[in-house]
Coordinates of C-alpha atoms and ligand atoms in Angstrom, one line a residue:
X1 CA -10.9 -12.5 25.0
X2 CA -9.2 -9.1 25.3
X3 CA -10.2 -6.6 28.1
X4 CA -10.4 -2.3 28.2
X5 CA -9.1 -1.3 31.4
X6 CA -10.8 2.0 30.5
X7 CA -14.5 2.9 28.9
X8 CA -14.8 4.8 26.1
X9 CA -17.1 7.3 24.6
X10 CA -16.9 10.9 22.8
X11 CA -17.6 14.1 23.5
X12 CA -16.9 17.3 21.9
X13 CA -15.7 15.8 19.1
X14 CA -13.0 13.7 21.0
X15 CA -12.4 10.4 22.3
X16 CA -12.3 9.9 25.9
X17 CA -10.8 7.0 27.8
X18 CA -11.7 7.5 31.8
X19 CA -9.8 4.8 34.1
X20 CA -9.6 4.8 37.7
X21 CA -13.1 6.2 38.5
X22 CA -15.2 5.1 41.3
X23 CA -17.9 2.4 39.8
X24 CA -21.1 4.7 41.4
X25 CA -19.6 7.7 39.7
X26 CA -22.6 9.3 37.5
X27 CA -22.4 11.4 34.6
X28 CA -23.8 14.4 36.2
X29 CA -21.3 14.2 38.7
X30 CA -18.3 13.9 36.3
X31 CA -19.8 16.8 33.9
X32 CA -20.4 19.6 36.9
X33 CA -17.6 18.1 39.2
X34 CA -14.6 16.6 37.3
X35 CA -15.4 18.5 33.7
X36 CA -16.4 22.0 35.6
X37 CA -19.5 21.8 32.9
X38 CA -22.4 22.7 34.9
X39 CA -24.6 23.5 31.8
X40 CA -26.4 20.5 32.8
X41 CA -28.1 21.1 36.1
X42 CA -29.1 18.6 39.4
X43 CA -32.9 19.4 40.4
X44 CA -34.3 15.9 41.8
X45 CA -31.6 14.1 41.7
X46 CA -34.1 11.0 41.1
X47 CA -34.7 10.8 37.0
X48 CA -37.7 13.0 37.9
X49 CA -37.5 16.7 37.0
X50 CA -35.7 16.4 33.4
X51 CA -33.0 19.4 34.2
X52 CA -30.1 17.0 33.9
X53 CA -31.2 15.7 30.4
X54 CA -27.9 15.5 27.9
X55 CA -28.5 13.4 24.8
X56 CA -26.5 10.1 23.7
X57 CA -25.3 9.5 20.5
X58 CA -25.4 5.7 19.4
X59 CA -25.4 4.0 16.1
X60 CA -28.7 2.4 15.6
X61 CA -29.9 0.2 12.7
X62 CA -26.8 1.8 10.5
X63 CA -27.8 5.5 11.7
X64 CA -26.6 7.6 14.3
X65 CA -29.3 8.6 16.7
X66 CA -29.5 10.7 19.4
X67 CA -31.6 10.1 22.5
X68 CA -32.4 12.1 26.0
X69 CA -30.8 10.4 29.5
X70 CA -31.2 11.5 33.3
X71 CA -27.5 12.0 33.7
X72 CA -28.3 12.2 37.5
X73 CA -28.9 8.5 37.7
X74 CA -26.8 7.6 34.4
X75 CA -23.5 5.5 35.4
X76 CA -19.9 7.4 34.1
X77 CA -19.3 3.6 33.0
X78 CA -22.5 3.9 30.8
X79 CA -21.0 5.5 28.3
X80 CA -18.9 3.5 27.1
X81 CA -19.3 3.2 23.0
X82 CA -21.6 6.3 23.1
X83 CA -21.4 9.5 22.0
X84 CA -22.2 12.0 24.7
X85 CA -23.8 15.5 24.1
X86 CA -24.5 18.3 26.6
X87 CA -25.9 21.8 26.6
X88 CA -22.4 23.3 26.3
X89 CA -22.0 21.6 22.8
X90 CA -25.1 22.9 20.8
X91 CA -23.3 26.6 19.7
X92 CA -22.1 26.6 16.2
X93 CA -19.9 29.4 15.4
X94 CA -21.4 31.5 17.9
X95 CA -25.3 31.4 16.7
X96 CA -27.7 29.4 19.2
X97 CA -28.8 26.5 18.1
X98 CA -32.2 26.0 16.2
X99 CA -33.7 24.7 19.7
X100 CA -32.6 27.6 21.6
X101 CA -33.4 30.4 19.4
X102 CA -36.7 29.2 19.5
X103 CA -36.8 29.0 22.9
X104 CA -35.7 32.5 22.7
X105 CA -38.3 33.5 20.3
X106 CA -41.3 31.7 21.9
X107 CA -40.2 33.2 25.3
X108 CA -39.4 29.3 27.0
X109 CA -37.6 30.3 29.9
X110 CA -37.5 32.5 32.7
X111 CA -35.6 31.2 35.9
X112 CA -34.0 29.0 33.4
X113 CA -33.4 26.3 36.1
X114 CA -35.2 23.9 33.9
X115 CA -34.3 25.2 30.4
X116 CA -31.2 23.2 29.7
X117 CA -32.7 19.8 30.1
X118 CA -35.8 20.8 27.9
X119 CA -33.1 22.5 25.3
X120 CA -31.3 18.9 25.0
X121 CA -34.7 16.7 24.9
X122 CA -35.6 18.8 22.2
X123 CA -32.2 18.8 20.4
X124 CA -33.4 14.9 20.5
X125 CA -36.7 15.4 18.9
X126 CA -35.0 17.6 16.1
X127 CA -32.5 15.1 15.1
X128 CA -35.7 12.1 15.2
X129 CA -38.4 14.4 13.9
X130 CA -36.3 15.0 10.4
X131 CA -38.6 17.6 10.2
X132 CA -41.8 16.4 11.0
X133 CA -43.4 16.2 14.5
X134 CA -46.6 17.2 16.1
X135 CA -47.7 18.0 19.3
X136 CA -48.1 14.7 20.4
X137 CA -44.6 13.6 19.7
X138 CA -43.8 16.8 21.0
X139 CA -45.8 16.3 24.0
X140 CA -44.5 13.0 24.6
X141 CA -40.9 13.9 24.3
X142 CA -41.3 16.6 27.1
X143 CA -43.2 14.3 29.5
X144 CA -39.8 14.3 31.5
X145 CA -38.9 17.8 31.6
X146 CA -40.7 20.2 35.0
X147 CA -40.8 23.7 34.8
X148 CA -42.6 25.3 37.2
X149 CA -42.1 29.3 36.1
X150 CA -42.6 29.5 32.5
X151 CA -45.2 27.0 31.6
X152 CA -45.6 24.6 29.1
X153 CA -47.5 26.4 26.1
X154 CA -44.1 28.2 25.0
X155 CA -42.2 25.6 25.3
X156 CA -44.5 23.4 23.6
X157 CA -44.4 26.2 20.9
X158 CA -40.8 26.3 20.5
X159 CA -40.5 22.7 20.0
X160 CA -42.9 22.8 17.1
X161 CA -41.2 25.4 15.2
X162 CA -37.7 23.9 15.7
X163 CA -38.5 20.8 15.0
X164 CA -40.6 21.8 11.7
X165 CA -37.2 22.2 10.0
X166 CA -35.1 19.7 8.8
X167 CA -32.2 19.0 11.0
X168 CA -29.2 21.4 10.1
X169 CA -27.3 21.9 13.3
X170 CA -22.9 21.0 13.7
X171 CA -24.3 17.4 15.0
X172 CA -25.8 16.5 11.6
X173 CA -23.4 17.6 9.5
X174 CA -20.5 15.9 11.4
X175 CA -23.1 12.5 11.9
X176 CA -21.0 10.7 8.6
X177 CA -17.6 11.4 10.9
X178 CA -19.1 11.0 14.4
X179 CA -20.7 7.5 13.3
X180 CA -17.3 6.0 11.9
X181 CA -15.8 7.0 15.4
X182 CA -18.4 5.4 17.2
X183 CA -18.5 2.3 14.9
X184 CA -14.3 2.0 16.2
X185 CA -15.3 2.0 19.4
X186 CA -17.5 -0.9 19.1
X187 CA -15.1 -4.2 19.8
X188 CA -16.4 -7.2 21.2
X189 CA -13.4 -6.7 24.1
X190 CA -14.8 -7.0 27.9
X191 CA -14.6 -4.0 29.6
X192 CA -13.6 -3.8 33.4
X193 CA -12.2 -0.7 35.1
X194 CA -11.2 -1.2 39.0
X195 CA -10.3 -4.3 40.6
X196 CA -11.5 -7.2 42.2
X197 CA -12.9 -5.2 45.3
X198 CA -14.4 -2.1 43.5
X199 CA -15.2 -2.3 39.6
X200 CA -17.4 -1.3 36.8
X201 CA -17.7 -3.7 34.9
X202 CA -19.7 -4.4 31.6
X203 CA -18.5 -7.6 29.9
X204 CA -18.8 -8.2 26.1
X205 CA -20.5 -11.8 25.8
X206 CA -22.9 -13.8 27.8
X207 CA -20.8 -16.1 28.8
X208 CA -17.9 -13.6 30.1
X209 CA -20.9 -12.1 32.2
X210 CA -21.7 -15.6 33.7
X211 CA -18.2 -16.2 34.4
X212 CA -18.0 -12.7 35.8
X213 CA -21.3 -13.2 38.4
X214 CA -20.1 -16.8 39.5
X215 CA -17.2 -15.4 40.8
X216 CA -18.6 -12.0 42.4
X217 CA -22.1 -13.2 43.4
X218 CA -22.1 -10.2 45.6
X219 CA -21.9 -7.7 42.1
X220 CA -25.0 -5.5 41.6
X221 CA -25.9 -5.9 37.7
X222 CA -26.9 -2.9 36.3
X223 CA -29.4 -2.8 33.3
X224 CA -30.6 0.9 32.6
X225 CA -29.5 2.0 36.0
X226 CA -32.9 3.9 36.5
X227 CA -34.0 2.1 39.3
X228 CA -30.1 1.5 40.4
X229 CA -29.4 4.9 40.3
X230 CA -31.7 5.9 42.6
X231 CA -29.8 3.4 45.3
X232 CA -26.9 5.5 45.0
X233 CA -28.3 9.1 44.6
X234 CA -31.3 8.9 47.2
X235 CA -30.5 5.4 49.5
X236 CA -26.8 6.4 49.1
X237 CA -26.2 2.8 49.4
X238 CA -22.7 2.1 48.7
X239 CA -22.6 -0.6 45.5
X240 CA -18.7 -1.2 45.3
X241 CA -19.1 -4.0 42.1
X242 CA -20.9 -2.7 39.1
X243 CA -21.9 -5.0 36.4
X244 CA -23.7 -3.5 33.5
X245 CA -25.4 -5.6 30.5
X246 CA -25.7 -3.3 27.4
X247 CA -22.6 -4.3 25.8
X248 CA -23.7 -8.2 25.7
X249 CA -24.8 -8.4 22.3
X250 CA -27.0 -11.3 23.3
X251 CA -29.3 -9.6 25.9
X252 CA -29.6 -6.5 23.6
X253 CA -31.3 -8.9 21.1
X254 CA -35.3 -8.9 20.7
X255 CA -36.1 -11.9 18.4
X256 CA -39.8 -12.3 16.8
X257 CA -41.2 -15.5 15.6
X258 CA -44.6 -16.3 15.0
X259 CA -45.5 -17.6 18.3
X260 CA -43.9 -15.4 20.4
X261 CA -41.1 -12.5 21.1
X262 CA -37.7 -13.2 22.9
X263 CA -36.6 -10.4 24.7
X264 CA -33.2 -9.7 25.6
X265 CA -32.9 -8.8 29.5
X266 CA -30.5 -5.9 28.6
X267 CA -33.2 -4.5 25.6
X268 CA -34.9 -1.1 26.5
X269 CA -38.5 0.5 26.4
X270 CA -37.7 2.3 23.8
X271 CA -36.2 -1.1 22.2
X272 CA -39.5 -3.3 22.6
X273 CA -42.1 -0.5 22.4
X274 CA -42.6 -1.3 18.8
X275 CA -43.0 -5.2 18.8
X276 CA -44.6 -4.8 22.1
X277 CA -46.8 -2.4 21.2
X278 CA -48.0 -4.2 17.9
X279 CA -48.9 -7.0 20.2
X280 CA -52.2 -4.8 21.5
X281 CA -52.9 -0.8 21.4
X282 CA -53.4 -0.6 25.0
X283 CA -49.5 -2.3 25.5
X284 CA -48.2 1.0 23.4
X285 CA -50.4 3.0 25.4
X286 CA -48.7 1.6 28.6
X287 CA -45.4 1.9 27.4
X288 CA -45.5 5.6 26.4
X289 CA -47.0 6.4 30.3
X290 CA -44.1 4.8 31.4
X291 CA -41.2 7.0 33.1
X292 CA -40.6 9.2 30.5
X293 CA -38.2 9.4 27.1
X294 CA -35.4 9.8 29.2
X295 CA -36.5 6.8 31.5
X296 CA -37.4 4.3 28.3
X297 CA -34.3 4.5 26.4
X298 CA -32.5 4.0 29.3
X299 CA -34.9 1.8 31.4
X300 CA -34.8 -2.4 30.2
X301 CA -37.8 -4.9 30.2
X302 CA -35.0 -7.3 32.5
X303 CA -34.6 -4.5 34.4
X304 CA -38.3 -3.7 35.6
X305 CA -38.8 -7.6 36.0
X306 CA -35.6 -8.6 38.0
X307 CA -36.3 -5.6 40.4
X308 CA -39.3 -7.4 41.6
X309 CA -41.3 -4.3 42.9
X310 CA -45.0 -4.7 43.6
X311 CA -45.9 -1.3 41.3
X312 CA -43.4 -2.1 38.3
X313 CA -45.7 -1.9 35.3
X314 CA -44.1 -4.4 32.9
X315 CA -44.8 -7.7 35.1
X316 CA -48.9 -7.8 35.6
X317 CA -48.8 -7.3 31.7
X318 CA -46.0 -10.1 31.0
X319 CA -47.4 -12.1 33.6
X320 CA -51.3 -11.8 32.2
X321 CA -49.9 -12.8 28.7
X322 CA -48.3 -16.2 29.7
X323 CA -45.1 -15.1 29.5
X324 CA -41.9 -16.6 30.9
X325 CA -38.0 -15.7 31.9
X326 CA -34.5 -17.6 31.2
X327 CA -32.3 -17.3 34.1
X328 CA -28.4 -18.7 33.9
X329 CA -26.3 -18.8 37.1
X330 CA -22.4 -19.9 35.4
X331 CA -23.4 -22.9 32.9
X332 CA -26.8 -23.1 34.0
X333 CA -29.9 -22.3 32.3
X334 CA -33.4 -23.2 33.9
X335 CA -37.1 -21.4 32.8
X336 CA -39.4 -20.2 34.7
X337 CA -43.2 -18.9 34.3
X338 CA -42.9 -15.6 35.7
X339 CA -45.6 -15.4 38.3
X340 CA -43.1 -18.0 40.0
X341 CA -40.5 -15.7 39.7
X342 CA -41.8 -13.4 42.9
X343 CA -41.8 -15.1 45.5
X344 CA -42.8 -12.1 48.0
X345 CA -42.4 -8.9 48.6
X346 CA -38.5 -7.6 47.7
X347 CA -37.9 -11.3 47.2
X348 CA -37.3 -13.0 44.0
X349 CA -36.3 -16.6 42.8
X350 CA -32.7 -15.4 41.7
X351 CA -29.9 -17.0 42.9
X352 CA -26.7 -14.3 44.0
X353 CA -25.1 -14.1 41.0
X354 CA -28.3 -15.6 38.6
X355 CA -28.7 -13.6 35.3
X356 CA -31.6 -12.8 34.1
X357 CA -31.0 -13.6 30.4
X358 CA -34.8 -13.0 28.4
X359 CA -38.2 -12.8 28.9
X360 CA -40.4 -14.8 26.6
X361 CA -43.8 -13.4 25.8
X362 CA -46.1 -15.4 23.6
X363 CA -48.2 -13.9 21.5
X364 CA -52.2 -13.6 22.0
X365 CA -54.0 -16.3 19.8
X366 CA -57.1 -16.1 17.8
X367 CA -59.5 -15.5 20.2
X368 CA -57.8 -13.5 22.9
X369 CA -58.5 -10.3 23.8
X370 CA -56.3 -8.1 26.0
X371 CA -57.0 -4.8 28.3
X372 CA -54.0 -2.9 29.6
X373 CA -55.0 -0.3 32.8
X374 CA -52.6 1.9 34.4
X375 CA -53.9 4.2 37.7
X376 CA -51.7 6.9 38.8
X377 CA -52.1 10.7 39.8
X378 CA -50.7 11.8 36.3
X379 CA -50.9 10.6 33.2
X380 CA -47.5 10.5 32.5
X381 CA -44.2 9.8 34.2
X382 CA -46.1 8.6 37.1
X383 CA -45.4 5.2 39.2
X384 CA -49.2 2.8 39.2
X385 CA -51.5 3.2 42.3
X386 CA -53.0 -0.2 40.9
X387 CA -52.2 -1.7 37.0
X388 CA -54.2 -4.3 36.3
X389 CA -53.4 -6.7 32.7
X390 CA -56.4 -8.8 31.5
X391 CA -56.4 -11.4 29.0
X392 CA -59.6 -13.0 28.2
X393 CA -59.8 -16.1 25.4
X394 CA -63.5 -16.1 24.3
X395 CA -65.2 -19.1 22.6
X396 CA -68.2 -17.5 21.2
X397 CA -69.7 -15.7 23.9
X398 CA -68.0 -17.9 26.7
X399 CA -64.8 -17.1 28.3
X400 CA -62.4 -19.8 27.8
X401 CA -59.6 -18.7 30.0
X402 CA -59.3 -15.3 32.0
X403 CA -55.9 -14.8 33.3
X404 CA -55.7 -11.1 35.4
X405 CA -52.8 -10.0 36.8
X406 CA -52.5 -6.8 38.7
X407 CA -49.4 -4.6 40.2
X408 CA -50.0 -2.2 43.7
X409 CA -52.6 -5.1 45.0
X410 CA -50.1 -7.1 47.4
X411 CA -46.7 -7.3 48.2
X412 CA -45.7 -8.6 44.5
X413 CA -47.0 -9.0 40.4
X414 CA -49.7 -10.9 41.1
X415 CA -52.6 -12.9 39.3
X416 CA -56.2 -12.8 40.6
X417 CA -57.1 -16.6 40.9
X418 CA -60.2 -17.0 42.5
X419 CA -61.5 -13.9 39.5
X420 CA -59.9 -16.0 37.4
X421 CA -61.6 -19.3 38.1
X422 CA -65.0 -17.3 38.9
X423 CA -64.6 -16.1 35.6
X424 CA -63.6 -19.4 33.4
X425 CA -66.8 -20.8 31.5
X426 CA -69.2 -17.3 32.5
X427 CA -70.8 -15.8 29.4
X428 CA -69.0 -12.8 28.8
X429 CA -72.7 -10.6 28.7
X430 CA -73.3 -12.4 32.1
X431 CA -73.3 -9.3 34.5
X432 CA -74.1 -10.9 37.4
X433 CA -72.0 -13.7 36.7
X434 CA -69.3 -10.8 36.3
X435 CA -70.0 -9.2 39.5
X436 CA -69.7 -12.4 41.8
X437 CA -66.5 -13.2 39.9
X438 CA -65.2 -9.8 40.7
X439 CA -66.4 -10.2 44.8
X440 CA -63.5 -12.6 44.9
X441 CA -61.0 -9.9 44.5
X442 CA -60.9 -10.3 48.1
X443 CA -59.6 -13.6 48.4
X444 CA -56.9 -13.0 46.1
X445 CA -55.8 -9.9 47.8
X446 CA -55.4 -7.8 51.2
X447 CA -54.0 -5.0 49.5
X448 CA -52.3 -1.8 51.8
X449 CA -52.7 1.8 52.6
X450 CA -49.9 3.8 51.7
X451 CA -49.3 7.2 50.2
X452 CA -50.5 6.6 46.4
X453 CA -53.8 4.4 47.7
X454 CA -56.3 3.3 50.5
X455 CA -56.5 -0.3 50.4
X456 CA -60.3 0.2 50.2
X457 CA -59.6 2.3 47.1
X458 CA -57.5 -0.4 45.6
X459 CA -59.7 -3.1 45.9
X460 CA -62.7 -1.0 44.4
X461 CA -60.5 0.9 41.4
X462 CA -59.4 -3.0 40.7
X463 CA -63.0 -4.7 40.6
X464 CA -64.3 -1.8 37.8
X465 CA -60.9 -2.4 35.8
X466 CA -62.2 -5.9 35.8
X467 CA -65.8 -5.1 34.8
X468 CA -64.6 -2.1 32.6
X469 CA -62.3 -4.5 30.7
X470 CA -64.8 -7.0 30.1
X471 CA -67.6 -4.4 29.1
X472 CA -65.5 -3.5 26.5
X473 CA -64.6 -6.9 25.6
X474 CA -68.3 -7.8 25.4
X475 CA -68.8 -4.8 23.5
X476 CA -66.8 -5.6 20.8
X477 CA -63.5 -4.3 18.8
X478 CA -64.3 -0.7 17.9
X479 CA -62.9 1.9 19.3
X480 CA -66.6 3.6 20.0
X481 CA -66.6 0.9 22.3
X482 CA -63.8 1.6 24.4
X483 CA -64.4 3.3 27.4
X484 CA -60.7 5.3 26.9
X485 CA -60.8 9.1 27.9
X486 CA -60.1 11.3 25.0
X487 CA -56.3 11.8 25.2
X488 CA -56.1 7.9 24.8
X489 CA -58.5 7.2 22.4
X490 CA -56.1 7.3 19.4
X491 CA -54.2 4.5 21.0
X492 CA -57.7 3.0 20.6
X493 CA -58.6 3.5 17.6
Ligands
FAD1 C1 -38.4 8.9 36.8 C2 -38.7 7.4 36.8 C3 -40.0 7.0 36.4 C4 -40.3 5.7 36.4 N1 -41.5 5.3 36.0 C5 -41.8 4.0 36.0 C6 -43.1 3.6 35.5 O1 -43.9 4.4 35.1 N2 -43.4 2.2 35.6 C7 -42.5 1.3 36.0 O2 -42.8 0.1 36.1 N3 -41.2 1.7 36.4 C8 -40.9 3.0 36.4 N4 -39.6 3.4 36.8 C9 -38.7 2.4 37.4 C10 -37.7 1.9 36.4 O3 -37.5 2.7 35.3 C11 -38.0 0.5 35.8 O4 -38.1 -0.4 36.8 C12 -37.0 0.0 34.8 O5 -37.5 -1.0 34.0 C13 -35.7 -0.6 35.5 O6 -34.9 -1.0 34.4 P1 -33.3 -0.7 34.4 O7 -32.7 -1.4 33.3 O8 -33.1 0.8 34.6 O9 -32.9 -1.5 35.8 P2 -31.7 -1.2 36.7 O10 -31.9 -0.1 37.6 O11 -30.4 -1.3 36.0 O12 -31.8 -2.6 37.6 C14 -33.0 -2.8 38.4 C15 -32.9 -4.1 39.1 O13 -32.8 -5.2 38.2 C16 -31.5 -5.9 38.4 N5 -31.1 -6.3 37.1 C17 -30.9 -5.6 36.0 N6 -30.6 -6.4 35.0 C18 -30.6 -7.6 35.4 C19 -30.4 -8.9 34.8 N7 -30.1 -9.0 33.5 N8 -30.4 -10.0 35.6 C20 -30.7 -9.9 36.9 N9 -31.0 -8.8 37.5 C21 -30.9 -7.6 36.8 C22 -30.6 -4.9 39.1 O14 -29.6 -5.5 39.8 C23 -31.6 -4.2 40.0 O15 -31.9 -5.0 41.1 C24 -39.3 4.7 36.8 C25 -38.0 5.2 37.2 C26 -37.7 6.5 37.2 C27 -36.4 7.0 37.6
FES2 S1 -31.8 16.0 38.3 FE1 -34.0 15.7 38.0 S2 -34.0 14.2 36.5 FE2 -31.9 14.4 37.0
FES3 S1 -38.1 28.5 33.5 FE1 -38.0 28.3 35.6 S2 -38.5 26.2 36.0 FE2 -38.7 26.4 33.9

């Protein structure tokens, strides 16, 4: 197996080989600090604000796409086999591009602070929109863009006339010639830059990654980076040993059969949304309130359940749907249902130097019926207060099998046993028999006061997500019956 000493990506047109870098080096910092291209602007510093947004070109199913990244929390060493675009590059022959003339012409920006991470979002939707969008693609897209002088309604403007037009910008008419040099950068080499006591490293196979973690246990793996990235810009933790898995064909993988899906630890949001989302409305409805378009085509599944935190949104759903993770430390492989996975809080079972390879969801069987909750202060790009997952199996009118699992109630993912138990053999109409099922909430959880929620408010927000769920449950499949606020009720529908 051959080995880069250098990554390797594009921009402006050219190939660049970086070697010798520091492994917590981001993007951001290389653009305004080592490029002197300070287009692209720091705000948060956290993924938050949107006003570092540049777009990455990768070759997707046999296309070349382009999609929005925080380059504030995005690794240099990211970029390897990508194609990376910035504000700087949009200018053809000296006329703005489509974007930014409707900016311009919609009056989008006054301080401007924000303007060049909403200019390359939307130079994202323009390439994906091929000329068609609406406002809630439009909407959607922007989620992860602030701007807190102009306001949205001009900006939301501009976007729709831009991105009414077909896309004819200097990106899509080199796209034939900036796929083909993309498509030679992608070898199956191993790529390490550094050496054995500082390193980014992002090896090419599964196995070269096991061999790689056995013998640095101490090595930080690195998925999307969007929770990693934050250990550097805001903890400044020093993380000398960088192991990233996107170039491990293997963990990119999402396989579907009929009884379940296989995800690949290293596969994205953006990646799953589709086949997770078909699963259930309410799992697509999840997954586009979660982060933000820059934060779900970075952000992985593996990611969001290796991290372990108590408020992650991905682990009360996977965990209320049965499902299950692969874990391989050097040549060995073991399974494990994922509620056994956290074993309390910050605390996983994961070995130092244990790879999380996939998550194994099955899918919801004749009979099962799923409700997907998310609390937080804003609709979108907002961390849960309390997410609760519910999967009931009915057998006529009886519940079979109630599995609840909720996120912000204790310490990790958790399931609500005693609810659970309460509930198993009720009649799902039974309102009393609901009630005294929910009154166990408090043996299942002690849940704590901080900043986003009283524990009082916790435990009372979780017991009518319970009842709510089932009401609708009992209520039947239509979307008249689903107690969803308007913005959600197409998701619904
Ligand atoms: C602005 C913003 C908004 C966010 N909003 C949400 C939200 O709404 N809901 C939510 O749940 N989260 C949210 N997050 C958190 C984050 O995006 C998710 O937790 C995401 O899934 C992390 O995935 P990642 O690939 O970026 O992980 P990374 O940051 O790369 O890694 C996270 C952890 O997992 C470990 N890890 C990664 N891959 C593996 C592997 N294969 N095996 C073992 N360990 C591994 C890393 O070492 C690290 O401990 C948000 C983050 C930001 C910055
Ligand atoms: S600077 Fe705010 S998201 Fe990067
Ligand atoms: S124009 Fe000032 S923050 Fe958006």
């Amino acid at each position: 197996m051959t080995t880069n000493r250098v990554i390797r990506f594009l921009h402006r047109g050219t190939l660049v080989e970086a070697a010798g870098f520091a492994p917590m080096t981001t993007v951001l910092d290389w653009l305004r600090l080592d490029r002197r291209l300070t287009g692209t602007k720091e705000g948060c510093g956290e993924g938050d604000c949107g006003a570092c947004t540049v777009a990455l070109g990768r070759v997707k199913d046999g296309r070349l796409v382009y999609e929005p990244a925080n380059a504030c929390i995005l690794l240099l060493g990211q970029l390897d086999g990508a194609e990376l675009v910035t504000v700087e590059d949009l200018v053809t022959d000296g006329r703005l591009h489509p974007v930014q003339q409707a900016l311009v012409d919609h009056h989008g920006s006054q301080c401007g602070f924000c303007t060049p991470g909403f200019v390359m979002s939307l130079f994202t939707l323009y390439h994906a929109a091929g000329g068609a969008t609406d406002r809630a693609a439009v909407l959607s897209r922007l989620a992860g863009n602030l701007c807190r002088c102009t306001g949205y309604r001009p900006i939301v403007d501009a976007a729709l006339a831009a991105c009414a037009a077909p896309p004819a910008d200097g990106h899509h008419d080199r796209r034939a010639t900036s796929a083909a040099m993309l498509a030679g950068l992608a070898d199956t080499a191993d790529v390490f830059v550094g050496d054995d006591n500082a390193f980014f490293a992002a090896p090419a196979s599964l196995d070269s990654l096991a061999v790689l973690m056995e013998s640095h246990p101490d090595a930080t793996l690195v998925g999307g980076a969007t929770d990693v990235g934050l250990w550097i810009t805001k903890q400044l933790r020093t993380l000398p040993k960088l192991v990233h898995t996107g170039r491990v064909a293997a963990l990119r993988a999402l396989d579907e059969t009929a009884s379940a899906l296989t995800i690949g630890a290293a596969v994205t949001y953006a990646e799953a949304e589709a086949a997770l989302g078909a699963l259930d409305p309410d799992i697509a409805l999840l997954i586009d309130r979660l982060g933000s378009a820059q934060v779900r085509t970075a952000g992985t599944i593996g990611g969001n359940v290796a991290n372990g935190s108590p408020i992650g949104d991905m682990p009360p759903l996977l965990i209320a749907l049965g499902a299950s993770v692969t874990l391989r430390l050097g040549g060995s492989v073991r399974l494990l249902p994922l509620e056994q996975f956290f074993l309390a809080y910050g605390r996983q079972d994961r070995s130092p130097g244990e790879i999380l390879t996939h998550v194994t969801v099955p899918r919801p069987e004749a009979g099962d019926h799923l409700r997907v909750f998310k609390i937080a202060k804003r609709h979108d790009q907002d961390i849960s207060a309390v997410m609760m997952a519910l999967k009931v199996r009915l057998d006529g009118r009886r519940i079979a099998a109630a599995r609840i699992a909720f996120g912000g109630m204790a310490g990790i993912p958790k399931s609500a046993a005693a609810v659970e138990a309460a509930l198993a053999g009720a009649s799902v109409d039974d309102a009393t028999a609901v009630a005294a099922a929910v009154a166990r909430l408090r043996d299942d959880f002690a849940p704590l006061d901080d900043h986003r929620a009283s524990a009082a408010y916790r435990l009372r927000v979780a017991g009518n997500l319970i009842t709510k769920g089932l009401m609708e449950i009992a209520a039947g499949e239509r979307s008249s019956t689903r107690l969803v606020p308007l913005r959600e009720a197409h998701h619904a529908a």
